PDB file of C-alpha atoms in Angstrom:
ATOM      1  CA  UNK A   1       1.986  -1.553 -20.516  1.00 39.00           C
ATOM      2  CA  UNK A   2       0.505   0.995 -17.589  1.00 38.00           C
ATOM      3  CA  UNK A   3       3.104   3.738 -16.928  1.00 47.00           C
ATOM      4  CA  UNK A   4       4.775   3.512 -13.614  1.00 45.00           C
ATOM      5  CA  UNK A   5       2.638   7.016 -12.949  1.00 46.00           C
ATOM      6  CA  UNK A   6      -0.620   6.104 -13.852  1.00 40.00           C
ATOM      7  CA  UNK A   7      -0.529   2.715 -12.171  1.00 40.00           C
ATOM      8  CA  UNK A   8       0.216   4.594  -8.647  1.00 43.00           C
ATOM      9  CA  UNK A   9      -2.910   6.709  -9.478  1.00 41.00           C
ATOM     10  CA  UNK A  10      -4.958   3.851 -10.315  1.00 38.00           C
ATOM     11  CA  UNK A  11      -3.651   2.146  -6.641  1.00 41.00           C
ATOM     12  CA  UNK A  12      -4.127   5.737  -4.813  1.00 40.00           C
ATOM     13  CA  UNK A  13      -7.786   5.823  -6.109  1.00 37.00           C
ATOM     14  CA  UNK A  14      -8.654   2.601  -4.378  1.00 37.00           C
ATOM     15  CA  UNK A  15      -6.465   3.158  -0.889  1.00 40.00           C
ATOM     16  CA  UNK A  16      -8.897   4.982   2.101  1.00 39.00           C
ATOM     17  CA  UNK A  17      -6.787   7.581   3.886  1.00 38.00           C
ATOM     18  CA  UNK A  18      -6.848   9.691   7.053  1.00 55.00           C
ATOM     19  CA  UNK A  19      -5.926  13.471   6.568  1.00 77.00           C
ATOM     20  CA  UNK A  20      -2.211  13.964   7.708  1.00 89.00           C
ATOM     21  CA  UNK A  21      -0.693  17.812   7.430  1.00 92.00           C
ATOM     22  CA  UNK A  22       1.468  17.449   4.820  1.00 94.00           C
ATOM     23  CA  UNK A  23       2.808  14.979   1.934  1.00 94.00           C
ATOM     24  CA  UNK A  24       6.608  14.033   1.569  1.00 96.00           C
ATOM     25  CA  UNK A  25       7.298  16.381  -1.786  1.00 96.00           C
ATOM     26  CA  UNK A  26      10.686  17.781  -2.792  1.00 96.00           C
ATOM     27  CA  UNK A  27      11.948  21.707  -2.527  1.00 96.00           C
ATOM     28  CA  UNK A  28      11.596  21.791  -5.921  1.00 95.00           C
ATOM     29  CA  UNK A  29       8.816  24.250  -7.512  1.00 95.00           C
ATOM     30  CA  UNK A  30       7.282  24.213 -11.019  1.00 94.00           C
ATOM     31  CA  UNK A  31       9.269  26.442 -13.583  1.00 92.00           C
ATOM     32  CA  UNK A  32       8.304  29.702 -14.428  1.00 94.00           C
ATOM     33  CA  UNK A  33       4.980  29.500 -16.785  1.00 94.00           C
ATOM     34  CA  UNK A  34       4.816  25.673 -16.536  1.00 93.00           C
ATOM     35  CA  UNK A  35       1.908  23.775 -14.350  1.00 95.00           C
ATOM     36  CA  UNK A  36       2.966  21.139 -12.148  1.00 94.00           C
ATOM     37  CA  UNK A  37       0.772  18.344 -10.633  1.00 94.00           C
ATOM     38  CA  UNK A  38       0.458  16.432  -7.188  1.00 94.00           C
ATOM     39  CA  UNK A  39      -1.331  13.493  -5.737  1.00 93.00           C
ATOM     40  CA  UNK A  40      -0.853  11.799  -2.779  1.00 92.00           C
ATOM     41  CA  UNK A  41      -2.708   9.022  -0.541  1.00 88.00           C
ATOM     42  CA  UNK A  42      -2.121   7.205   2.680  1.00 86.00           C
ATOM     43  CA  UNK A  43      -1.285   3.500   3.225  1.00 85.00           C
ATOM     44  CA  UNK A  44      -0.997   3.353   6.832  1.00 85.00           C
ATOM     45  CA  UNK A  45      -2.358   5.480  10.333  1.00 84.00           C
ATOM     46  CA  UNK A  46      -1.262   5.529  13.655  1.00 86.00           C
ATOM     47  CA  UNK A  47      -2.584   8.064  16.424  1.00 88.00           C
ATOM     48  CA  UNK A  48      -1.820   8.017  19.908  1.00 91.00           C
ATOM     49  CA  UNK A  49      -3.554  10.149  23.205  1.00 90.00           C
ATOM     50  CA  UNK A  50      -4.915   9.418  26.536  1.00 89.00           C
ATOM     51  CA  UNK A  51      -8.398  10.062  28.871  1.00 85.00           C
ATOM     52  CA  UNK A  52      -7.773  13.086  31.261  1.00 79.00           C
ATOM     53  CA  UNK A  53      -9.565  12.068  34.523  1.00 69.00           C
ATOM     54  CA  UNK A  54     -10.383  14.384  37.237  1.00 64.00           C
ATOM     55  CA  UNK A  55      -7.860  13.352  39.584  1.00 64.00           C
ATOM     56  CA  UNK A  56      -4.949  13.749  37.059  1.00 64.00           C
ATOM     57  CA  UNK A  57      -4.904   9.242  36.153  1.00 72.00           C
ATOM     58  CA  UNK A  58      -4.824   9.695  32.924  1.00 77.00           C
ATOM     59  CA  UNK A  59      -5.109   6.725  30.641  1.00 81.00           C
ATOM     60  CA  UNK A  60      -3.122   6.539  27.297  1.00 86.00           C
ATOM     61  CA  UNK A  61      -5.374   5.032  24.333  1.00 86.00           C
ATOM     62  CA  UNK A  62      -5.345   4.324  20.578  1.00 84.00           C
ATOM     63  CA  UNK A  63      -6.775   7.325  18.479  1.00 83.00           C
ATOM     64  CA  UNK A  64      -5.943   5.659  15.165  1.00 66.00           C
ATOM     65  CA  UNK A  65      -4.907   9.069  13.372  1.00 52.00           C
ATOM     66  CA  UNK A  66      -7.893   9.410  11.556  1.00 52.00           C
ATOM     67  CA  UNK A  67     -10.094  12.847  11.629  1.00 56.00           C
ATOM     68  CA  UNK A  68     -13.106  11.154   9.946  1.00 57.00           C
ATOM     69  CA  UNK A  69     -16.566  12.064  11.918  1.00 53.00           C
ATOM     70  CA  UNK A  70     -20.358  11.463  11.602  1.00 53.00           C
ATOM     71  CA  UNK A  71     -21.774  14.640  10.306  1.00 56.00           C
ATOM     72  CA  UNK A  72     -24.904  15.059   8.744  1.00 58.00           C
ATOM     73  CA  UNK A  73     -24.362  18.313   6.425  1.00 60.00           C
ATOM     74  CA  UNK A  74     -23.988  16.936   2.882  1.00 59.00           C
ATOM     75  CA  UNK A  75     -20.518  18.907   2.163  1.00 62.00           C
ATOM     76  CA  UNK A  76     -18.652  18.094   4.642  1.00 62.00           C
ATOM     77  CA  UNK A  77     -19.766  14.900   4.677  1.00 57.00           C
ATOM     78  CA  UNK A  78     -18.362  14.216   1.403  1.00 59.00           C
ATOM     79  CA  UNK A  79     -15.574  15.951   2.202  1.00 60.00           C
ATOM     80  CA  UNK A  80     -14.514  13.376   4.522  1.00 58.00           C
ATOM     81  CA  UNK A  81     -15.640  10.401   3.370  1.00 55.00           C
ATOM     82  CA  UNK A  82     -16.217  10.613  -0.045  1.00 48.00           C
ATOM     83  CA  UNK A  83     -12.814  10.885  -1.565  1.00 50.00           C
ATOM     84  CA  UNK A  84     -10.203   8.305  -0.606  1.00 50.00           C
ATOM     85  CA  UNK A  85      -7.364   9.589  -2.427  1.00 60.00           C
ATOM     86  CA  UNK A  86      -5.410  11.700   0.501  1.00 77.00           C
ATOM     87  CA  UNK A  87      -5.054  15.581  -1.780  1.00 87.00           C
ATOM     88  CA  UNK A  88      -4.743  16.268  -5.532  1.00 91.00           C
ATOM     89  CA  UNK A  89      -3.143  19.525  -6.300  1.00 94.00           C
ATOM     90  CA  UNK A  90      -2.418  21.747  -9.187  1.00 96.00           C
ATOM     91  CA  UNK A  91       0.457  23.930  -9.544  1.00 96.00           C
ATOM     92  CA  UNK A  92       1.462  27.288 -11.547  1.00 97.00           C
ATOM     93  CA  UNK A  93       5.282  29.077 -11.462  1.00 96.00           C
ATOM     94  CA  UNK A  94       4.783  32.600 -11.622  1.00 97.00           C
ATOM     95  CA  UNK A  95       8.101  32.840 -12.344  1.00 94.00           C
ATOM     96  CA  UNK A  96      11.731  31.703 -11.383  1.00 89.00           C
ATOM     97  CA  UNK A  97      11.409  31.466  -7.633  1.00 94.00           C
ATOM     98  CA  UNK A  98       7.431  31.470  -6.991  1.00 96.00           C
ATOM     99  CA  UNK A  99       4.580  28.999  -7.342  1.00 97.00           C
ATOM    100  CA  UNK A 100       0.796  29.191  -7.146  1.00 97.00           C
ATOM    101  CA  UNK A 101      -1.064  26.125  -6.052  1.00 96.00           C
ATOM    102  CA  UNK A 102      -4.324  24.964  -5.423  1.00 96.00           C
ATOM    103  CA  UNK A 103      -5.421  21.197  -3.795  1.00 92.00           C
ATOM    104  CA  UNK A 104      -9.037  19.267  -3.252  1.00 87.00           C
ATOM    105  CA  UNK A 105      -8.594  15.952  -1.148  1.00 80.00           C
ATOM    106  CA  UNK A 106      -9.973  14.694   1.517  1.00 77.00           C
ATOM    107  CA  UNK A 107     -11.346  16.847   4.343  1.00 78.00           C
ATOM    108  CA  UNK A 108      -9.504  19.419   2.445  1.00 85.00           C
ATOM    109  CA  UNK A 109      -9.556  22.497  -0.054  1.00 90.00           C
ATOM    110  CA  UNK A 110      -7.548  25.643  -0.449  1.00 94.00           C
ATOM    111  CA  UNK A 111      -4.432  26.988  -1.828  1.00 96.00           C
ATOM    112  CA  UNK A 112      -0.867  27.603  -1.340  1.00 97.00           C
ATOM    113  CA  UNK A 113       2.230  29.471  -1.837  1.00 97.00           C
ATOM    114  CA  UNK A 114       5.646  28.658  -2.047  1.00 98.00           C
ATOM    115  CA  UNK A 115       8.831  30.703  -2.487  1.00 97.00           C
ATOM    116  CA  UNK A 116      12.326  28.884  -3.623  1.00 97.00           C
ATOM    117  CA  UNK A 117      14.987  29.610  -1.055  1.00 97.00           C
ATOM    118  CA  UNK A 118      17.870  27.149  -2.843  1.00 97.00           C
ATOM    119  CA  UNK A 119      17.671  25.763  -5.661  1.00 95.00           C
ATOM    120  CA  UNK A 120      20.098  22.703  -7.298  1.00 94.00           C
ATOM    121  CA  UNK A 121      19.253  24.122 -11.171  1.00 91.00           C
ATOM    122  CA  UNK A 122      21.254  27.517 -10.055  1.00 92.00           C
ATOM    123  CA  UNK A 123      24.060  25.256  -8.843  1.00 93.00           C
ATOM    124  CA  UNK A 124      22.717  25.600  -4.958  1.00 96.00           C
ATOM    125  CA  UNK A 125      23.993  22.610  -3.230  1.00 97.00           C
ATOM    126  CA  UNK A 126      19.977  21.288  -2.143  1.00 97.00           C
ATOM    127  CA  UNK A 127      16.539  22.384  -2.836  1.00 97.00           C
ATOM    128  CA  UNK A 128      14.877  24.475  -0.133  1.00 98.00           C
ATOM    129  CA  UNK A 129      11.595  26.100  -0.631  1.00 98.00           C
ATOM    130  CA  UNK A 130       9.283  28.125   1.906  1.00 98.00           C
ATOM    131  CA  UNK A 131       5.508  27.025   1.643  1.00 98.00           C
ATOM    132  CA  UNK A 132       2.589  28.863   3.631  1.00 98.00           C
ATOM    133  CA  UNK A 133      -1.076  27.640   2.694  1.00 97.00           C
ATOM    134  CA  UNK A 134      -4.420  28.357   3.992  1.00 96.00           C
ATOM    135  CA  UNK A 135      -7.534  25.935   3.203  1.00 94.00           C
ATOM    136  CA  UNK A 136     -11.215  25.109   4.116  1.00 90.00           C
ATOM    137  CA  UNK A 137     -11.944  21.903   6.055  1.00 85.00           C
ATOM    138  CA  UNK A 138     -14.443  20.017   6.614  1.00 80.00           C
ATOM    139  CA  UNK A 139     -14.014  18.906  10.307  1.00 76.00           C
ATOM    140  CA  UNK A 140     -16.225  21.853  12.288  1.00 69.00           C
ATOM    141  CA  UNK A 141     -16.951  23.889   8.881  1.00 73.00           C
ATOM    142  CA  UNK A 142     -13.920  25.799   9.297  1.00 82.00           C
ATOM    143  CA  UNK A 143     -10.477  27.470   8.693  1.00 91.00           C
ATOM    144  CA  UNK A 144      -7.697  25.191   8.510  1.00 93.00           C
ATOM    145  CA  UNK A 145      -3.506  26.286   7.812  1.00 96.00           C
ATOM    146  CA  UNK A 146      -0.103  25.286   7.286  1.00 97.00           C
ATOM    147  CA  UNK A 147       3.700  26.570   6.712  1.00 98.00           C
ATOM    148  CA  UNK A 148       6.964  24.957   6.836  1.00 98.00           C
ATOM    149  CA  UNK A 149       9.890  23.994   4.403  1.00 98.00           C
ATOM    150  CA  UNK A 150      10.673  21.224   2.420  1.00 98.00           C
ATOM    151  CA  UNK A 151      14.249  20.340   1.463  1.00 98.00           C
ATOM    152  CA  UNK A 152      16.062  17.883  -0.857  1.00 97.00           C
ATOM    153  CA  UNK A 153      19.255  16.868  -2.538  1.00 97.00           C
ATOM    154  CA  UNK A 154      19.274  15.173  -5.655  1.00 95.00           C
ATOM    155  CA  UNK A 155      21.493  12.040  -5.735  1.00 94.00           C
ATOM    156  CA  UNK A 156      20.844  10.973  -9.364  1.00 90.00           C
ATOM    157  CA  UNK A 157      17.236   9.849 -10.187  1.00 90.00           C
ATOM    158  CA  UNK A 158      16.920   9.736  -6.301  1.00 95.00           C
ATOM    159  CA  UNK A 159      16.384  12.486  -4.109  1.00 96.00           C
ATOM    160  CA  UNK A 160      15.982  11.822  -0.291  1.00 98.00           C
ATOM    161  CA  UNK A 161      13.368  15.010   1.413  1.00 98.00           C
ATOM    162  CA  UNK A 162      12.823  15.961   4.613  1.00 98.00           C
ATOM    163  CA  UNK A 163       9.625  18.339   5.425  1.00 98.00           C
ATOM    164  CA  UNK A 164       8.388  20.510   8.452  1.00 98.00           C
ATOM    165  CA  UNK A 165       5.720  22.447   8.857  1.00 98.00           C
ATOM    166  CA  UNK A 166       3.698  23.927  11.465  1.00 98.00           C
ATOM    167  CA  UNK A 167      -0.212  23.556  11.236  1.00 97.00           C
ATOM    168  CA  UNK A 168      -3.388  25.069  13.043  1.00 96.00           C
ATOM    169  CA  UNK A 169      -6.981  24.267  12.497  1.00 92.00           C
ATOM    170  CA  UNK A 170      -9.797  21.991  13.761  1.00 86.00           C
ATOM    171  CA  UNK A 171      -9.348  17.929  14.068  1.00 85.00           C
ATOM    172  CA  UNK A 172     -11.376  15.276  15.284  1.00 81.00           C
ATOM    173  CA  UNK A 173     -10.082  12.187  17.087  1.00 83.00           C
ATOM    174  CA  UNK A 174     -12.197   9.006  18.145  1.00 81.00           C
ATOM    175  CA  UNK A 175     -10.810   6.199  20.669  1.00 83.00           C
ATOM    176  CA  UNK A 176     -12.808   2.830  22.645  1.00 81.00           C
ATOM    177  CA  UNK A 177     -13.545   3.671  26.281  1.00 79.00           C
ATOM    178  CA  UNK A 178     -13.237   0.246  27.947  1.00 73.00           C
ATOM    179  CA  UNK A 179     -15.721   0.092  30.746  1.00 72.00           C
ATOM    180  CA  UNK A 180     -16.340  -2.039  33.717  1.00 70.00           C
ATOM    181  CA  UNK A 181     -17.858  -5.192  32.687  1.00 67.00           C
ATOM    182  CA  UNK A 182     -17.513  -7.397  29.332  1.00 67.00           C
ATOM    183  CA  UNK A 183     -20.859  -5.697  28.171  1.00 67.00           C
ATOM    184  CA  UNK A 184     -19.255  -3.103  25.895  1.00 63.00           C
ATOM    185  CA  UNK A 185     -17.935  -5.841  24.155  1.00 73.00           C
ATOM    186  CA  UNK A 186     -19.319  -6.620  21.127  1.00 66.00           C
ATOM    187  CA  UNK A 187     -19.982 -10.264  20.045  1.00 66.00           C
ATOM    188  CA  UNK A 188     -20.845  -9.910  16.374  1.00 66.00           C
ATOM    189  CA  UNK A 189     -17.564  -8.392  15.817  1.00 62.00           C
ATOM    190  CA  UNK A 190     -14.618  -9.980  17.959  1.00 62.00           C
ATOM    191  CA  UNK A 191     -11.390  -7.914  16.032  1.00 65.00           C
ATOM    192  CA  UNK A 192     -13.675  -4.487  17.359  1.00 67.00           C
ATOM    193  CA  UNK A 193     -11.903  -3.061  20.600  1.00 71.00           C
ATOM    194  CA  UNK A 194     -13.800  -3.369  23.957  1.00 74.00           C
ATOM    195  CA  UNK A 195     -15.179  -0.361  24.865  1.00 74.00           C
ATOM    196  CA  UNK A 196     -17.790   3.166  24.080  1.00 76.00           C
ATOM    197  CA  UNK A 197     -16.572   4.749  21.223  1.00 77.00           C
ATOM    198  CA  UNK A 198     -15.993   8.253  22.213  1.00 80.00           C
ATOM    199  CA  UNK A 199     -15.335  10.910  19.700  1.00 80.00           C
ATOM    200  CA  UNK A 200     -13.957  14.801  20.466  1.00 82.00           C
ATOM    201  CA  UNK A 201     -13.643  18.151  18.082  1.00 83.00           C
ATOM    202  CA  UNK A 202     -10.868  20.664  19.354  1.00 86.00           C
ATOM    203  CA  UNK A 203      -8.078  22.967  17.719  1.00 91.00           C
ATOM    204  CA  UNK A 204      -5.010  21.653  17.161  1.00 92.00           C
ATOM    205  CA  UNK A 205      -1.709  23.348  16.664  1.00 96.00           C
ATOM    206  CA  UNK A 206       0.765  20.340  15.095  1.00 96.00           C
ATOM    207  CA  UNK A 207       4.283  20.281  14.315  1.00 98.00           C
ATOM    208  CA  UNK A 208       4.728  17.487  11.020  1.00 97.00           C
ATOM    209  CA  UNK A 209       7.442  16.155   9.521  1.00 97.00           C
ATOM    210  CA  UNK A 210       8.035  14.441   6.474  1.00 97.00           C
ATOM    211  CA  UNK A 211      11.519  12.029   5.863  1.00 98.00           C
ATOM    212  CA  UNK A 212      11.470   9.682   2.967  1.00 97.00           C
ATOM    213  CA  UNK A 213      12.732   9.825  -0.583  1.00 98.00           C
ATOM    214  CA  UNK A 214      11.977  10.955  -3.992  1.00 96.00           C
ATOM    215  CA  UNK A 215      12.064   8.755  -7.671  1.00 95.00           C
ATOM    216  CA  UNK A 216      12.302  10.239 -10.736  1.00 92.00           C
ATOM    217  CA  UNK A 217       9.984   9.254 -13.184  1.00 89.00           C
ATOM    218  CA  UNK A 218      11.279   9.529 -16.927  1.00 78.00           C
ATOM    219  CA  UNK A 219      13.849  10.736 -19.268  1.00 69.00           C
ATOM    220  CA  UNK A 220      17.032  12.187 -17.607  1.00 61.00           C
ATOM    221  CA  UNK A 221      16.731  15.895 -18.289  1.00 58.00           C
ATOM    222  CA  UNK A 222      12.552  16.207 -19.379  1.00 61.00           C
ATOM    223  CA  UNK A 223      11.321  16.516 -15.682  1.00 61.00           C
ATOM    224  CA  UNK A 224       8.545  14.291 -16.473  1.00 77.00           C
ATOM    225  CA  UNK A 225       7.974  13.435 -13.120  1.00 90.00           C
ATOM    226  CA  UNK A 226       9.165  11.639  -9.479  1.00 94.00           C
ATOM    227  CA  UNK A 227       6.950   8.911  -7.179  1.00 95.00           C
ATOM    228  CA  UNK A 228       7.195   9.670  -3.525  1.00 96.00           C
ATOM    229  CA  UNK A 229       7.513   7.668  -0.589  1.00 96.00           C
ATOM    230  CA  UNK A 230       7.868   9.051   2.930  1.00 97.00           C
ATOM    231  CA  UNK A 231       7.332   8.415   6.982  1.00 97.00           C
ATOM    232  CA  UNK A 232       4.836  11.319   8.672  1.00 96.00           C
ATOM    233  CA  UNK A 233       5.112  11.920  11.779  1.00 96.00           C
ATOM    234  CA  UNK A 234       3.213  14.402  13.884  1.00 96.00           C
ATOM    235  CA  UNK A 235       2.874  15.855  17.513  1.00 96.00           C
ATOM    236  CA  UNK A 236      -0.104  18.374  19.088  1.00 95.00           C
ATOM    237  CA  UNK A 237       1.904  21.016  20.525  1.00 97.00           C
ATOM    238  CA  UNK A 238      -1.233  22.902  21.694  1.00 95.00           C
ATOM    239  CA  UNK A 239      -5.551  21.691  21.786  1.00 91.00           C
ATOM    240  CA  UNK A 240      -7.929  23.768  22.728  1.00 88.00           C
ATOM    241  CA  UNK A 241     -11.740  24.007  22.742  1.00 80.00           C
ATOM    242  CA  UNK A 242     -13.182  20.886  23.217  1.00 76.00           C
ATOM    243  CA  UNK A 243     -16.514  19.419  22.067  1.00 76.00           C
ATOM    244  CA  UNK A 244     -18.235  16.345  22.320  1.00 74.00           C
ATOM    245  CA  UNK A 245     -19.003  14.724  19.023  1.00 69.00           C
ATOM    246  CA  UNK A 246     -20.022  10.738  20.082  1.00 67.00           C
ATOM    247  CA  UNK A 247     -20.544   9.468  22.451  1.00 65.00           C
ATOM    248  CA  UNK A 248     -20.714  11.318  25.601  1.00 58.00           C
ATOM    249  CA  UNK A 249     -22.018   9.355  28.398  1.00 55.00           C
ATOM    250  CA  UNK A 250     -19.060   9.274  30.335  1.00 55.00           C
ATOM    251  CA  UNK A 251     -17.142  12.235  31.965  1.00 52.00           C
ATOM    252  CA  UNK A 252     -13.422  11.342  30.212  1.00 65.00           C
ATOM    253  CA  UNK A 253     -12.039  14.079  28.103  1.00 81.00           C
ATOM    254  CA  UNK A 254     -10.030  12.857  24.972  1.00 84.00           C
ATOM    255  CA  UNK A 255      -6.738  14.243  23.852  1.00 87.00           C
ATOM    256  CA  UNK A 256      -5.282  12.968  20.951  1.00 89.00           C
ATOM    257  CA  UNK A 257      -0.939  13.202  21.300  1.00 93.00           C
ATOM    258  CA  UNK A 258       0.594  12.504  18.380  1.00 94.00           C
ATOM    259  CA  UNK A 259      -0.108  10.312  14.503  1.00 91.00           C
ATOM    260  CA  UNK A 260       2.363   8.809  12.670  1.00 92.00           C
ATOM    261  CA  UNK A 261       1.389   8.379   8.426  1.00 91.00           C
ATOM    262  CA  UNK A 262       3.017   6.659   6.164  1.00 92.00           C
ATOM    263  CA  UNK A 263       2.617   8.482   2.638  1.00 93.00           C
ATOM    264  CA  UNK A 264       2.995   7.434  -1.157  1.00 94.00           C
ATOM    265  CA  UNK A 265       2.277   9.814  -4.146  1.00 94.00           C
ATOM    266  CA  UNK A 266       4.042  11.064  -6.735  1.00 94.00           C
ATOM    267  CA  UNK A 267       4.450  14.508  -8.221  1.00 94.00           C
ATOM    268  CA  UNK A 268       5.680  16.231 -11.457  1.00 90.00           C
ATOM    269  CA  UNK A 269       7.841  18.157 -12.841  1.00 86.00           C
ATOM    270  CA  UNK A 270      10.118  16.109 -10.886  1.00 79.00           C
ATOM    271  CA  UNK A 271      13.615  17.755 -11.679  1.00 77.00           C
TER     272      UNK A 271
END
């Protein structure tokens, strides 16, 4: 029989994702001298933004969540299109209250660190830890970061989480332009929205949050593992430095608002 572990791998490996900030993980971190492991993929995008017009009529549209982007450089083309499971990751503890980690996933790779603030082994009443990462991505060749918190209280083999975390770095955001006329619609494809499909690169400054719940995975006690399930949330607090990427015909400046992800993955140890 599959383990429960290795069947959510095998179901991640064949799911294509969209790039959301973070995963729904517990405050947990590895123990000092052990490695711990991470992987995590999406099921389900949402993005919302709008057009900004000249004379302030905006029009709200569909940005589907997803960063993905024609580009015709090799690596970060493969970056963002050739891996459909959402991040991998690899962790180290250093010791009692410090972790090393490193990730590769899509658009993404880098590393992180994270610091344990509370912690239930020392009789804390919830796990807190403090995580701050910093990562190449693919979407305009460049920088991309991260830092937040993630809590949790264990309530038996379950755990519910919550996460936050702040992120900067560049996205990309397409959305359907209807115009005038039915002649942007296309006939070979009737689910396809009406419209030019317009696509925009710009900075992003995000606020993302993570709520959802945590399953351990194993023998009571060997920290074998936990599957992951969460809601993702996010919101643009600040976008800056715009750039045309498709399309382009038209005068309409995109903006995406705010994604919502849902998340499944699993990690280990669990607790």
């Amino acid at each position: 029989m599959m383990r429960p572990s290795l069947f959510l791998l095998v179901l991640l490996l064949g799911i294509p994702a969209c790039s959301p900030a973070i995963a729904p993980r517990t405050g947990d971190t590895t123990p000092a001298g052990k490695f711990g492991w991470s992987v995590h993929g999406t099921l389900w995008n949402f993005g919302t933004g709008h057009f900004e017009r000249g004379a302030g009529d905006d029009e709200s549209v569909s940005t589907g969540g997803a960063d993905i982007y024609p580009e015709t450089e090799t690596f970060p083309w493969f970056m963002s299109a050739g891996f459909s499971v959402y991040e991998v990751g690899l962790r180290y503890g250093v010791n009692r209250w410090f972790e090393l980690g490193a990730s590769l996933g899509f658009q993404r790779l880098g590393g992180e660190t994270r610091f344990a603030l509370l912690d239930e082994d020392d009789r804390d009443p919830v796990s807190l830890a403090f995580g701050v990462g910093g990562y190449y991505t693919a979407v305009a060749n460049g920088p991309w970061g991260r830092a937040g918190f993630d809590l949790s209280i264990r309530l038996g083999s379950v755990a519910p989480l919550l996460n936050l975390y702040v992120s900067h770095g560049a996205a990309y955001h397409t959305a359907y332009l209807d115009l005038p006329g039915d002649d942007d619609c296309p006939e070979e494809a009737p689910w396809q929205p009406c419209g030019e499909l317009l696509g925009v690169f710009s900075n992003e400054t995000r606020l993302s949050g993570a709520l959802g719940v945590a399953f351990a995975v194993g023998k009571e006690g060997e920290k074998q593992g936990a599957l992951t399930f969460g809601l993702v949330p996010h919101v643009v607090l600040h976008s800056y430095g715009q750039e045309r990427g498709l399309g382009g015909s038209t005068a309409e400046d995109l903006r995406h608002d705010a994604g919502l992800h849902i998340v499944i993955g699993g990690q280990g140890p669990g607790w």
